[in-house]
Short mmCIF file of C-alpha atoms and ligand atoms in Angstrom, two decimals:
data_model
loop_
_atom_site.label_atom_id
_atom_site.label_comp_id
_atom_site.label_asym_id
_atom_site.label_seq_id
_atom_site.Cartn_x
_atom_site.Cartn_y
_atom_site.Cartn_z
CA MET T 17 80.08 -93.14 15.60
CA GLU T 18 83.78 -93.58 14.06
CA VAL T 19 82.89 -92.82 10.51
CA ASN T 20 81.53 -89.71 8.56
CA GLU T 21 78.01 -89.53 9.62
CA ARG T 22 76.73 -88.08 6.41
CA ALA T 23 78.62 -90.77 4.30
CA TYR T 24 77.17 -93.24 6.86
CA GLY T 25 73.51 -92.15 6.26
CA LEU T 26 73.63 -92.15 2.58
CA GLY T 27 75.26 -95.57 2.37
CA SER T 28 72.74 -97.17 4.92
CA LYS T 29 69.78 -95.74 3.47
CA ARG T 30 69.50 -96.71 -0.34
CA SER T 31 67.48 -94.52 -2.77
CA ALA T 32 63.77 -95.57 -3.36
CA ILE T 33 64.69 -96.37 -6.92
CA ARG T 34 67.53 -98.94 -5.76
CA GLU T 35 65.33 -100.32 -3.01
CA ILE T 36 62.63 -101.45 -5.74
CA PHE T 37 65.33 -102.34 -8.33
CA GLU T 38 66.85 -105.00 -5.82
CA TYR T 39 63.55 -106.01 -4.77
CA GLY T 40 62.79 -106.88 -8.49
CA LYS T 41 65.93 -108.62 -8.71
CA LYS T 42 64.95 -110.86 -5.71
CA ARG T 43 61.26 -111.37 -6.92
CA SER T 44 62.61 -112.23 -10.56
CA ALA T 45 64.84 -115.23 -8.90
CA GLU T 46 61.32 -116.24 -7.17
CA ILE T 47 58.80 -116.22 -10.12
CA GLY T 48 61.17 -115.66 -13.06
CA GLU T 49 62.03 -112.32 -14.75
CA GLN T 50 59.31 -112.64 -16.93
CA ASN T 51 56.74 -112.31 -14.60
CA VAL T 52 58.06 -109.26 -12.88
CA PHE T 53 57.12 -105.93 -14.26
CA ASP T 54 59.84 -104.00 -13.30
CA PHE T 55 59.83 -100.24 -14.28
CA SER T 56 61.86 -98.82 -11.55
CA ILE T 57 65.09 -97.99 -13.17
CA GLY T 58 66.38 -95.98 -16.05
CA ASN T 59 68.62 -98.69 -17.58
CA PRO T 60 68.51 -98.04 -21.40
CA SER T 61 66.77 -101.02 -23.09
CA VAL T 62 68.01 -100.02 -26.62
CA LYS T 63 71.30 -101.17 -27.82
CA PRO T 64 74.19 -98.86 -28.34
CA PRO T 65 74.41 -97.70 -31.84
CA GLU T 66 75.92 -100.36 -34.43
CA GLU T 67 78.72 -97.74 -35.13
CA VAL T 68 79.70 -97.57 -31.36
CA SER T 69 80.02 -101.22 -31.26
CA HIS T 70 82.12 -101.42 -34.36
CA VAL T 71 84.43 -98.57 -33.21
CA ILE T 72 84.71 -100.40 -29.86
CA LYS T 73 85.69 -103.72 -31.54
CA GLN T 74 88.25 -101.93 -33.91
CA LEU T 75 89.77 -99.93 -31.00
CA LEU T 76 90.31 -103.12 -28.85
CA LYS T 77 92.38 -104.40 -32.15
CA SER T 78 94.88 -101.71 -31.54
CA GLU T 79 98.22 -102.53 -30.04
CA ASP T 80 98.26 -98.92 -28.39
CA SER T 81 97.78 -99.92 -24.78
CA VAL T 82 98.35 -96.29 -23.28
CA LEU T 83 95.78 -94.91 -25.83
CA LEU T 84 93.08 -97.38 -24.49
CA HIS T 85 93.88 -97.80 -21.01
CA GLY T 86 96.59 -95.34 -19.74
CA TYR T 87 95.80 -92.06 -18.04
CA THR T 88 94.94 -89.13 -20.20
CA SER T 89 95.01 -85.46 -19.14
CA GLU T 90 92.81 -85.16 -15.72
CA ASN T 91 90.54 -83.04 -17.82
CA GLY T 92 90.30 -85.50 -20.58
CA ASP T 93 92.09 -86.36 -24.04
CA CYS T 94 92.63 -83.26 -25.81
CA GLY T 95 91.42 -84.92 -29.29
CA THR T 96 88.20 -85.97 -27.53
CA ARG T 97 87.69 -82.60 -25.82
CA LYS T 98 88.08 -80.86 -29.35
CA ALA T 99 85.68 -83.27 -30.94
CA VAL T 100 83.15 -82.51 -28.32
CA ALA T 101 83.63 -78.78 -28.84
CA ASP T 102 83.38 -79.06 -32.26
CA SER T 103 80.18 -81.04 -32.09
CA ILE T 104 78.50 -78.57 -29.55
CA ASN T 105 79.62 -75.36 -32.33
CA LYS T 106 78.02 -77.03 -35.30
CA ARG T 107 74.69 -78.22 -33.61
CA PHE T 108 74.12 -75.14 -31.64
CA GLY T 109 76.04 -72.16 -33.33
CA LEU T 110 78.30 -71.64 -31.06
CA SER T 111 82.31 -71.18 -30.42
CA LEU T 112 83.76 -73.34 -27.66
CA THR T 113 87.26 -74.88 -27.47
CA SER T 114 88.63 -77.89 -25.79
CA ASP T 115 89.70 -75.65 -23.19
CA TYR T 116 86.11 -75.30 -21.93
CA ILE T 117 85.31 -79.24 -22.12
CA TYR T 118 86.02 -81.46 -19.15
CA MET T 119 85.53 -85.32 -19.63
CA THR T 120 83.78 -87.04 -16.62
CA CYS T 121 82.54 -90.33 -15.56
CA GLY T 122 78.82 -89.56 -16.90
CA ALA T 123 76.36 -86.76 -15.64
CA SER T 124 76.45 -87.83 -12.00
CA ALA T 125 80.39 -86.91 -11.98
CA SER T 126 79.52 -83.97 -14.02
CA LEU T 127 77.05 -82.74 -11.60
CA ALA T 128 79.03 -83.60 -8.41
CA ILE T 129 81.95 -81.55 -9.69
CA SER T 130 80.08 -78.35 -10.94
CA PHE T 131 78.37 -78.21 -7.59
CA LYS T 132 81.73 -78.40 -5.87
CA ALA T 133 83.19 -75.77 -8.16
CA ILE T 134 80.75 -73.36 -8.04
CA LEU T 135 78.81 -73.52 -4.47
CA ASN T 136 80.36 -72.38 -1.36
CA PRO T 137 79.10 -73.15 2.07
CA ASP T 138 75.37 -71.92 2.56
CA ASP T 139 74.88 -71.09 -0.91
CA GLU T 140 71.67 -71.73 -2.41
CA CYS T 141 70.74 -73.71 -5.35
CA VAL T 142 67.15 -73.84 -6.78
CA VAL T 143 65.96 -77.14 -8.06
CA PHE T 144 62.84 -77.25 -10.26
CA ALA T 145 60.69 -80.40 -8.96
CA PRO T 146 59.94 -82.91 -9.88
CA PHE T 147 63.96 -83.32 -9.96
CA PHE T 148 66.62 -86.39 -9.94
CA THR T 149 66.80 -87.24 -6.35
CA GLU T 150 70.86 -87.32 -6.43
CA TYR T 151 70.51 -83.50 -7.00
CA ARG T 152 70.20 -83.23 -3.15
CA VAL T 153 73.09 -85.42 -2.45
CA PHE T 154 75.38 -83.54 -4.79
CA ILE T 155 74.36 -80.17 -3.64
CA GLU T 156 74.61 -80.82 0.07
CA ASN T 157 77.78 -82.66 -0.33
CA ALA T 158 79.30 -79.28 -1.99
CA GLY T 159 77.93 -77.62 1.25
CA GLY T 160 75.13 -76.09 -0.58
CA LYS T 161 71.30 -75.89 0.07
CA VAL T 162 68.54 -76.98 -1.82
CA VAL T 163 65.70 -74.91 -2.34
CA VAL T 164 62.88 -76.46 -4.30
CA SER T 165 60.60 -74.55 -6.83
CA GLN T 166 57.42 -76.03 -7.50
CA PRO T 167 55.97 -76.68 -11.03
CA ASN T 168 52.76 -75.84 -12.83
CA GLU T 169 50.87 -78.83 -11.90
CA ASN T 170 48.82 -78.80 -15.14
CA ASP T 171 51.64 -78.99 -17.40
CA PHE T 172 54.84 -79.44 -15.27
CA GLN T 173 56.39 -76.81 -16.80
CA ILE T 174 58.26 -74.23 -14.49
CA ASP T 175 56.34 -71.94 -12.53
CA LEU T 176 58.06 -68.50 -13.15
CA GLN T 177 56.45 -66.96 -10.45
CA ASP T 178 57.23 -69.54 -7.87
CA LEU T 179 61.05 -69.57 -9.38
CA GLU T 180 61.21 -65.81 -8.83
CA SER T 181 60.15 -65.83 -5.32
CA LYS T 182 62.78 -68.76 -4.66
CA ILE T 183 65.87 -66.65 -5.64
CA ASN T 184 67.46 -64.17 -3.07
CA GLU T 185 70.97 -62.85 -2.04
CA HIS T 186 71.99 -66.30 -1.14
CA THR T 187 71.20 -68.19 -4.52
CA ARG T 188 74.33 -69.15 -6.74
CA ALA T 189 72.76 -71.71 -8.93
CA VAL T 190 69.87 -73.22 -10.56
CA ILE T 191 69.76 -76.39 -11.96
CA ILE T 192 67.50 -77.31 -14.96
CA ASN T 193 66.93 -80.97 -16.33
CA SER T 194 65.19 -81.19 -19.86
CA PRO T 195 64.07 -83.62 -20.92
CA ASN T 196 63.06 -84.13 -17.48
CA ASN T 197 63.31 -87.20 -15.13
CA PRO T 198 60.94 -87.98 -13.81
CA SER T 199 58.11 -86.05 -15.92
CA GLY T 200 59.44 -86.66 -19.28
CA VAL T 201 58.56 -82.71 -19.90
CA VAL T 202 60.70 -80.75 -22.37
CA TYR T 203 60.62 -77.32 -20.92
CA SER T 204 59.39 -74.95 -23.86
CA LEU T 205 61.39 -72.22 -25.56
CA ASP T 206 59.07 -69.40 -24.29
CA ILE T 207 59.58 -71.03 -20.72
CA VAL T 208 63.39 -71.11 -21.08
CA LYS T 209 63.72 -67.57 -22.26
CA ARG T 210 61.43 -66.30 -19.59
CA MET T 211 63.40 -67.86 -16.97
CA CYS T 212 66.74 -66.75 -18.33
CA GLU T 213 65.27 -63.04 -18.19
CA ILE T 214 64.33 -63.57 -14.69
CA LEU T 215 67.91 -64.98 -13.84
CA LYS T 216 69.23 -61.98 -15.77
CA GLY T 217 67.14 -59.75 -13.68
CA LYS T 218 68.27 -61.29 -10.41
CA GLU T 219 71.98 -61.22 -11.33
CA LYS T 220 71.64 -57.58 -11.66
CA GLU T 221 69.35 -56.90 -8.61
CA TYR T 222 71.93 -58.83 -6.29
CA GLY T 223 75.12 -57.88 -8.35
CA LYS T 224 76.12 -61.38 -8.23
CA THR T 225 76.47 -64.40 -10.80
CA ILE T 226 73.75 -67.01 -10.81
CA TYR T 227 75.03 -69.94 -12.63
CA LEU T 228 72.43 -72.02 -14.71
CA ILE T 229 73.47 -75.89 -14.63
CA ALA T 230 71.73 -77.70 -17.33
CA ASP T 231 71.68 -81.41 -16.71
CA GLU T 232 70.94 -83.06 -20.26
CA PRO T 233 71.54 -86.75 -20.22
CA TYR T 234 68.26 -87.06 -21.99
CA ARG T 235 68.84 -84.47 -24.69
CA GLU T 236 68.86 -86.90 -27.71
CA LEU T 237 65.65 -88.73 -26.36
CA VAL T 238 63.13 -86.85 -27.54
CA TYR T 239 59.88 -87.43 -29.81
CA ASP T 240 57.95 -86.18 -32.74
CA GLY T 241 60.57 -83.64 -33.46
CA VAL T 242 60.40 -81.64 -30.29
CA ASN T 243 63.08 -79.21 -29.76
CA VAL T 244 65.31 -78.92 -26.52
CA PRO T 245 66.57 -75.25 -26.31
CA TYR T 246 70.41 -74.88 -25.71
CA LEU T 247 70.86 -72.90 -22.57
CA MET T 248 73.84 -71.41 -23.55
CA ASN T 249 72.28 -69.93 -26.56
CA TYR T 250 70.04 -67.79 -23.88
CA TYR T 251 72.06 -67.42 -20.81
CA ASP T 252 75.53 -66.73 -20.72
CA ASP T 253 76.44 -68.20 -17.28
CA THR T 254 75.60 -71.83 -18.06
CA VAL T 255 77.43 -74.99 -17.44
CA VAL T 256 76.16 -77.94 -19.35
CA CYS T 257 76.37 -81.49 -17.82
CA TYR T 258 76.11 -84.12 -20.09
CA SER T 259 76.18 -87.81 -20.36
CA TYR T 260 76.49 -90.53 -23.07
CA SER T 261 74.87 -93.02 -20.36
CA LYS T 262 71.27 -92.95 -22.49
CA ALA T 263 72.43 -90.88 -25.62
CA LEU T 264 74.74 -93.79 -26.64
CA SER T 265 72.82 -96.41 -24.41
CA LEU T 266 76.39 -96.90 -22.28
CA PRO T 267 75.41 -96.30 -18.79
CA GLY T 268 77.77 -98.52 -17.26
CA GLU T 269 80.77 -97.24 -19.08
CA ARG T 270 80.63 -94.11 -17.22
CA ILE T 271 81.31 -91.28 -19.82
CA GLY T 272 80.21 -87.68 -20.03
CA TYR T 273 81.37 -84.25 -19.86
CA ILE T 274 80.97 -80.59 -18.71
CA ALA T 275 81.00 -77.71 -21.05
CA VAL T 276 81.46 -74.32 -19.88
CA ASN T 277 80.10 -71.52 -21.99
CA PRO T 278 82.93 -69.26 -23.02
CA ALA T 279 80.51 -66.18 -22.89
CA MET T 280 80.41 -66.02 -19.16
CA THR T 281 82.55 -63.32 -17.81
CA ASP T 282 84.64 -65.63 -15.50
CA ALA T 283 84.60 -68.77 -17.82
CA HIS T 284 88.30 -69.40 -17.41
CA THR T 285 88.19 -69.10 -13.29
CA VAL T 286 84.96 -71.56 -13.54
CA TYR T 287 86.81 -74.03 -15.64
CA LEU T 288 89.93 -73.87 -13.27
CA ALA T 289 87.50 -74.71 -10.58
CA ILE T 290 86.17 -77.39 -12.32
CA ARG T 291 89.60 -78.84 -12.78
CA GLY T 292 89.98 -78.51 -8.85
CA ALA T 293 86.90 -79.85 -8.01
CA GLY T 294 87.22 -83.04 -10.10
CA ARG T 295 90.73 -83.16 -8.52
CA SER T 296 89.44 -82.98 -4.90
CA LEU T 297 86.67 -85.57 -5.51
CA GLY T 298 89.11 -88.12 -7.20
CA TYR T 299 87.29 -87.86 -10.63
CA VAL T 300 90.19 -87.14 -12.61
CA CYS T 301 90.67 -88.80 -16.18
CA ALA T 302 87.22 -90.35 -17.15
CA PRO T 303 87.64 -93.80 -18.94
CA SER T 304 90.08 -93.92 -21.79
CA LEU T 305 88.86 -96.27 -23.76
CA PHE T 306 85.50 -94.53 -23.90
CA GLN T 307 86.79 -91.19 -24.70
CA GLN T 308 88.45 -92.72 -27.60
CA VAL T 309 85.06 -93.93 -28.73
CA ILE T 310 83.41 -90.53 -27.98
CA LYS T 311 86.20 -88.80 -30.12
CA ARG T 312 84.80 -91.32 -33.05
CA CYS T 313 81.25 -91.15 -32.63
CA VAL T 314 80.67 -87.68 -31.18
CA ASP T 315 77.46 -87.16 -33.40
CA THR T 316 76.19 -90.64 -33.21
CA LYS T 317 72.80 -91.22 -31.41
CA VAL T 318 70.77 -93.96 -30.40
CA ASN T 319 67.63 -94.98 -32.00
CA VAL T 320 64.69 -93.82 -30.13
CA ASN T 321 61.63 -95.33 -31.99
CA ALA T 322 61.54 -98.34 -29.48
CA TYR T 323 61.24 -95.88 -26.58
CA LYS T 324 58.76 -93.96 -28.70
CA LYS T 325 56.63 -96.84 -29.48
CA ASN T 326 56.85 -97.93 -25.56
CA ARG T 327 55.55 -94.41 -24.55
CA ASP T 328 52.67 -94.35 -27.28
CA ILE T 329 51.54 -97.80 -26.05
CA LEU T 330 51.58 -97.12 -22.36
CA TYR T 331 50.33 -93.59 -22.50
CA ASN T 332 47.36 -94.32 -24.68
CA ALA T 333 46.25 -97.38 -22.67
CA LEU T 334 47.03 -95.75 -19.07
CA THR T 335 44.85 -92.86 -20.15
CA GLU T 336 42.26 -95.15 -21.41
CA TYR T 337 41.99 -96.74 -18.28
CA GLY T 338 41.37 -93.36 -16.52
CA TYR T 339 44.87 -92.74 -15.19
CA GLN T 340 46.19 -89.00 -15.14
CA CYS T 341 49.41 -88.98 -16.88
CA VAL T 342 51.67 -86.20 -18.24
CA LYS T 343 52.56 -86.85 -21.81
CA PRO T 344 56.16 -86.96 -22.18
CA ASP T 345 57.97 -85.44 -24.92
CA GLY T 346 61.22 -86.81 -24.06
CA ALA T 347 63.29 -89.19 -21.87
CA PHE T 348 61.81 -92.63 -20.89
CA TYR T 349 59.70 -92.18 -18.12
CA LEU T 350 55.66 -91.66 -17.50
CA PHE T 351 54.66 -89.62 -14.63
CA VAL T 352 51.48 -90.65 -13.33
CA LYS T 353 49.24 -89.31 -10.80
CA THR T 354 48.65 -92.10 -8.02
CA LEU T 355 44.79 -93.14 -7.38
CA ASP T 356 45.86 -93.18 -3.58
CA PRO T 357 46.92 -89.98 -2.02
CA ASP T 358 49.79 -91.79 -0.59
CA ALA T 359 52.22 -92.74 -3.46
CA GLU T 360 53.83 -95.33 -1.35
CA LYS T 361 50.62 -97.19 -0.71
CA PHE T 362 49.70 -97.03 -4.38
CA CYS T 363 53.30 -98.61 -5.27
CA GLU T 364 52.63 -101.26 -2.78
CA LYS T 365 49.15 -102.24 -4.41
CA ALA T 366 51.18 -102.19 -7.72
CA ARG T 367 53.77 -104.49 -6.30
CA ASP T 368 51.04 -106.81 -5.57
CA LYS T 369 50.64 -107.44 -8.90
CA ASP T 370 54.43 -107.57 -9.64
CA ILE T 371 54.56 -104.18 -11.11
CA LEU T 372 57.22 -102.28 -9.80
CA VAL T 373 57.00 -98.19 -10.02
CA VAL T 374 58.82 -95.53 -8.28
CA PRO T 375 56.92 -93.01 -5.75
CA CYS T 376 57.87 -89.65 -6.44
CA ASP T 377 57.92 -88.06 -2.83
CA ASP T 378 61.58 -87.78 -3.09
CA PHE T 379 61.41 -86.07 -6.52
CA GLY T 380 59.82 -83.11 -4.70
CA VAL T 381 56.30 -84.08 -6.00
CA LYS T 382 53.68 -85.93 -3.92
CA GLY T 383 51.02 -88.03 -5.40
CA TYR T 384 52.69 -89.33 -8.24
CA VAL T 385 54.81 -92.36 -9.43
CA ARG T 386 57.31 -92.78 -12.38
CA ILE T 387 57.15 -95.68 -14.65
CA ALA T 388 60.50 -96.13 -16.52
CA TYR T 389 59.42 -97.72 -19.71
CA CYS T 390 62.61 -98.65 -21.15
CA VAL T 391 62.09 -102.04 -21.14
CA PRO T 392 61.13 -104.40 -23.94
CA THR T 393 57.98 -103.64 -25.64
CA ASP T 394 56.44 -106.81 -25.04
CA LYS T 395 56.76 -106.41 -21.14
CA ILE T 396 54.91 -103.00 -21.52
CA VAL T 397 51.88 -105.02 -23.37
CA ARG T 398 51.82 -107.82 -20.84
CA SER T 399 51.75 -105.33 -18.04
CA LEU T 400 48.46 -103.64 -19.47
CA PRO T 401 45.80 -105.87 -18.09
CA LYS T 402 47.53 -105.67 -14.60
CA PHE T 403 47.54 -101.67 -14.69
CA LYS T 404 43.78 -101.86 -15.60
CA GLU T 405 42.94 -104.29 -12.82
CA LEU T 406 44.69 -101.93 -10.33
CA ARG T 407 42.85 -98.94 -12.00
CA GLU T 408 39.46 -100.86 -11.30
CA GLN T 409 40.64 -101.84 -8.05
CA TYR T 410 40.25 -98.21 -7.03
CA GLY T 411 36.79 -97.98 -8.35
CA LYS T 412 35.50 -95.10 -10.75
N1 PLP N 522 70.89 -86.61 -14.27
C1 PLP N 522 69.62 -87.18 -14.33
C2 PLP N 522 68.20 -86.35 -14.75
C3 PLP N 522 69.41 -88.60 -14.58
O1 PLP N 522 68.32 -89.19 -14.58
C4 PLP N 522 70.66 -89.30 -14.49
C5 PLP N 522 70.43 -90.90 -14.34
O2 PLP N 522 69.58 -91.52 -14.54
C6 PLP N 522 71.73 -88.58 -14.33
C7 PLP N 522 71.99 -87.27 -14.22
C8 PLP N 522 73.16 -89.53 -13.98
O3 PLP N 522 73.73 -90.00 -15.54
P1 PLP N 522 74.93 -90.84 -15.54
O4 PLP N 522 74.49 -92.31 -15.79
O5 PLP N 522 75.56 -90.31 -16.69
O6 PLP N 522 75.68 -90.65 -14.26
#
């Protein structure tokens, strides 16, 4: 083979989510979009906040084309980084400066850069199942090894004993995603504190830093006033990977950031490694127009009422039909135990009814599917009889 084998492997085998999403588009062309119940992908169905649309329009009227379309510093516009740092400080009682913020093209870039910055060849990174499938791609691309920690299956919180057993002298990082894709679980304050105590103990035991990478694209998507602990407040060696893809419904604009906790002993070194990793990956200078938008809308949040309504309708109906689901506190996914031990088979049966859901084997947990309920509410309502039929097909 005359191309890079790893890259070829990734390019020639699409993720299960993308495969199903592409199938959905094809099927929609055949039978009409309204007849396909595509719950495969996490594309926000809620519009960006009015304020964001207004600011974009105002900015586009500006004559300053360098401000809107020119290069910024490779780590981001200084004013935008300051706005982000100030917002974090105000919300979480911290004292970051712009020197600890690196603007990125969304959480994917934040993660790819962070792993590249932190991991050396053969370093291990613990990921909590179920996990966003791209972690494996980013970690392995940085030369690291994925070590999966299995959850408590009754509530999908972290199994602390399992975590402890997965950390050794090769562990360099742990990645946590809360609210979680695909389970919708928000890790509780008690679990987070105990996890941090374990990590601190292991840092001492092995005499090395273990970084905690907090992947937070769903931080703002929580229901019923649930609190998502801010990891920097509990663990010094924390790097936050944030994105506005879901927080402001801007996934196609590719905008997010990395925040390094100034409290970590080698914060400046880590920040420089992040700049270097961004450079080596070619992720320099996040989109300028959207950096300006963020500077002006840093505390704006999307309205989550529609997602909450969808969650309630879907969760209540599916549990009534006899499905076992984790009640999500955040994000916009429902994690459902399949009626077939083989999740792929279950998805095929659902597909026969034009319901498109994603098997979660690649997320590190077998026997579950993910339903992305970020779709119009009427689609959820119209899908319910089909979910009921599917349940009945499997008998009592
Ligand atoms: N992390 C998780 C858990 C996600 O679900 C996603 C996207 O769905 C990302 C990261 C990547 O987000 P972005 O669109 O900001 O690259």
